PDB file of C-alpha atoms in Angstrom:
ATOM      1  CA  MET A   1      49.303  31.148 -40.953  1.00 49.00           C
ATOM      2  CA  SER A   2      52.837  29.816 -41.876  1.00 62.00           C
ATOM      3  CA  LYS A   3      56.030  30.782 -40.753  1.00 70.00           C
ATOM      4  CA  GLU A   4      59.169  29.290 -42.563  1.00 72.00           C
ATOM      5  CA  ILE A   5      62.888  29.328 -40.662  1.00 71.00           C
ATOM      6  CA  ARG A   6      65.567  29.221 -43.128  1.00 78.00           C
ATOM      7  CA  VAL A   7      69.487  28.583 -42.463  1.00 76.00           C
ATOM      8  CA  ARG A   8      71.830  29.124 -44.793  1.00 82.00           C
ATOM      9  CA  TYR A   9      74.535  26.462 -43.561  1.00 82.00           C
ATOM     10  CA  GLN A  10      77.452  27.614 -45.550  1.00 87.00           C
ATOM     11  CA  ASP A  11      76.920  30.963 -44.446  1.00 86.00           C
ATOM     12  CA  VAL A  12      76.665  29.978 -40.637  1.00 84.00           C
ATOM     13  CA  GLU A  13      79.921  27.858 -41.257  1.00 85.00           C
ATOM     14  CA  SER A  14      81.611  31.022 -43.189  1.00 88.00           C
ATOM     15  CA  SER A  15      80.830  33.204 -40.322  1.00 86.00           C
ATOM     16  CA  ILE A  16      81.931  30.728 -37.316  1.00 85.00           C
ATOM     17  CA  ASN A  17      85.168  30.091 -39.650  1.00 85.00           C
ATOM     18  CA  GLN A  18      85.759  33.758 -39.646  1.00 86.00           C
ATOM     19  CA  ILE A  19      85.311  34.098 -35.756  1.00 84.00           C
ATOM     20  CA  GLU A  20      87.698  31.059 -35.267  1.00 82.00           C
ATOM     21  CA  GLN A  21      90.278  32.716 -37.511  1.00 83.00           C
ATOM     22  CA  SER A  22      90.083  36.238 -35.354  1.00 81.00           C
ATOM     23  CA  SER A  23      90.572  34.817 -32.203  1.00 76.00           C
ATOM     24  CA  GLU A  24      93.382  32.863 -33.063  1.00 74.00           C
ATOM     25  CA  SER A  25      94.933  35.872 -34.157  1.00 75.00           C
ATOM     26  CA  PHE A  26      93.909  37.771 -30.749  1.00 70.00           C
ATOM     27  CA  ASP A  27      97.456  38.699 -29.450  1.00 66.00           C
ATOM     28  CA  THR A  28      97.806  38.794 -25.937  1.00 61.00           C
ATOM     29  CA  GLN A  29     101.275  38.903 -25.897  1.00 62.00           C
ATOM     30  CA  MET A  30     101.667  42.865 -25.295  1.00 56.00           C
ATOM     31  CA  LEU A  31     104.238  44.516 -23.571  1.00 53.00           C
ATOM     32  CA  GLN A  32     106.098  41.227 -22.892  1.00 55.00           C
ATOM     33  CA  GLN A  33     109.925  43.061 -22.628  1.00 53.00           C
ATOM     34  CA  LEU A  34     108.609  45.991 -20.600  1.00 51.00           C
ATOM     35  CA  LYS A  35     110.116  45.420 -17.768  1.00 52.00           C
ATOM     36  CA  GLY A  36     113.753  44.546 -18.560  1.00 56.00           C
ATOM     37  CA  ASP A  37     116.275  46.692 -16.218  1.00 59.00           C
ATOM     38  CA  ASN A  38     113.217  49.418 -15.463  1.00 58.00           C
ATOM     39  CA  VAL A  39     112.714  48.950 -11.705  1.00 63.00           C
ATOM     40  CA  LEU A  40     109.909  51.736 -11.813  1.00 74.00           C
ATOM     41  CA  GLU A  41     106.753  50.722 -10.081  1.00 76.00           C
ATOM     42  CA  VAL A  42     105.010  51.819 -13.073  1.00 75.00           C
ATOM     43  CA  ALA A  43     106.565  49.445 -14.968  1.00 77.00           C
ATOM     44  CA  ASP A  44     105.319  46.329 -12.454  1.00 81.00           C
ATOM     45  CA  GLN A  45     101.828  47.576 -12.494  1.00 81.00           C
ATOM     46  CA  LEU A  46     102.005  47.641 -16.383  1.00 82.00           C
ATOM     47  CA  GLU A  47     103.334  43.926 -16.378  1.00 84.00           C
ATOM     48  CA  ARG A  48     100.925  42.690 -13.926  1.00 87.00           C
ATOM     49  CA  ILE A  49      97.973  44.181 -15.893  1.00 87.00           C
ATOM     50  CA  ASN A  50      99.569  42.686 -19.132  1.00 88.00           C
ATOM     51  CA  GLN A  51      99.490  39.616 -17.675  1.00 91.00           C
ATOM     52  CA  GLU A  52      95.957  40.037 -16.443  1.00 90.00           C
ATOM     53  CA  LEU A  53      94.809  40.847 -20.175  1.00 89.00           C
ATOM     54  CA  LYS A  54      96.923  37.995 -21.190  1.00 89.00           C
ATOM     55  CA  GLU A  55      94.598  35.740 -18.899  1.00 91.00           C
ATOM     56  CA  ILE A  56      91.169  37.847 -20.531  1.00 90.00           C
ATOM     57  CA  GLY A  57      92.180  37.053 -23.942  1.00 88.00           C
ATOM     58  CA  GLU A  58      93.384  33.632 -23.255  1.00 89.00           C
ATOM     59  CA  ALA A  59      89.480  32.975 -21.779  1.00 91.00           C
ATOM     60  CA  TYR A  60      87.701  35.054 -24.223  1.00 90.00           C
ATOM     61  CA  LYS A  61      89.278  32.829 -26.626  1.00 88.00           C
ATOM     62  CA  GLU A  62      88.099  29.540 -25.257  1.00 90.00           C
ATOM     63  CA  ILE A  63      84.611  31.104 -24.625  1.00 92.00           C
ATOM     64  CA  LEU A  64      84.640  32.331 -28.475  1.00 90.00           C
ATOM     65  CA  ARG A  65      85.834  27.991 -29.293  1.00 89.00           C
ATOM     66  CA  MET A  66      83.056  26.667 -27.019  1.00 92.00           C
ATOM     67  CA  ASN A  67      80.267  28.937 -28.508  1.00 92.00           C
ATOM     68  CA  ASN A  68      81.367  27.964 -31.961  1.00 91.00           C
ATOM     69  CA  GLN A  69      81.143  24.436 -31.231  1.00 92.00           C
ATOM     70  CA  ALA A  70      77.912  25.070 -29.825  1.00 93.00           C
ATOM     71  CA  VAL A  71      76.534  26.842 -33.050  1.00 91.00           C
ATOM     72  CA  LYS A  72      77.991  23.769 -34.917  1.00 90.00           C
ATOM     73  CA  THR A  73      76.380  21.341 -32.925  1.00 93.00           C
ATOM     74  CA  SER A  74      72.773  23.296 -33.106  1.00 92.00           C
ATOM     75  CA  VAL A  75      73.299  23.882 -37.065  1.00 89.00           C
ATOM     76  CA  GLN A  76      74.123  19.967 -37.659  1.00 91.00           C
ATOM     77  CA  GLY A  77      71.182  19.350 -35.562  1.00 92.00           C
ATOM     78  CA  LEU A  78      68.844  21.884 -37.540  1.00 88.00           C
ATOM     79  CA  GLU A  79      70.211  20.334 -40.877  1.00 88.00           C
ATOM     80  CA  ALA A  80      69.482  16.898 -39.659  1.00 90.00           C
ATOM     81  CA  GLN A  81      66.181  17.558 -38.717  1.00 89.00           C
ATOM     82  CA  ASP A  82      65.473  19.641 -42.194  1.00 86.00           C
ATOM     83  CA  VAL A  83      66.540  16.770 -43.811  1.00 86.00           C
ATOM     84  CA  GLN A  84      64.519  14.205 -41.766  1.00 88.00           C
ATOM     85  CA  LEU A  85      61.144  16.461 -42.348  1.00 85.00           C
ATOM     86  CA  SER A  86      61.720  16.953 -46.119  1.00 82.00           C
ATOM     87  CA  GLY A  87      61.627  13.175 -46.697  1.00 82.00           C
ATOM     88  CA  GLN A  88      58.728  12.826 -44.448  1.00 81.00           C
ATOM     89  CA  MET A  89      57.100  15.385 -46.498  1.00 79.00           C
ATOM     90  CA  LYS A  90      58.088  13.826 -49.794  1.00 76.00           C
ATOM     91  CA  ARG A  91      56.300  10.592 -49.049  1.00 69.00           C
TER      92      ARG A  91
END
């Protein structure tokens, strides 16, 4: 019983690029001008929440970047093994 794993390298690379573009466009700069002259406690709370959201967004983008790099490394390893094995099979 033979099971075969096929990796469509271009599709993987395209998906990684889409994720990278999406994470770059992720806007963490919401509500920056909220406080202004407003001294209400709600404005202070919203500003604090906005800062936390910004930090979470930046952490998420970093995790995506690291994950994409790990996927790229794995795919490159698979591709190298694929080339090596196909070369050995042709002998």
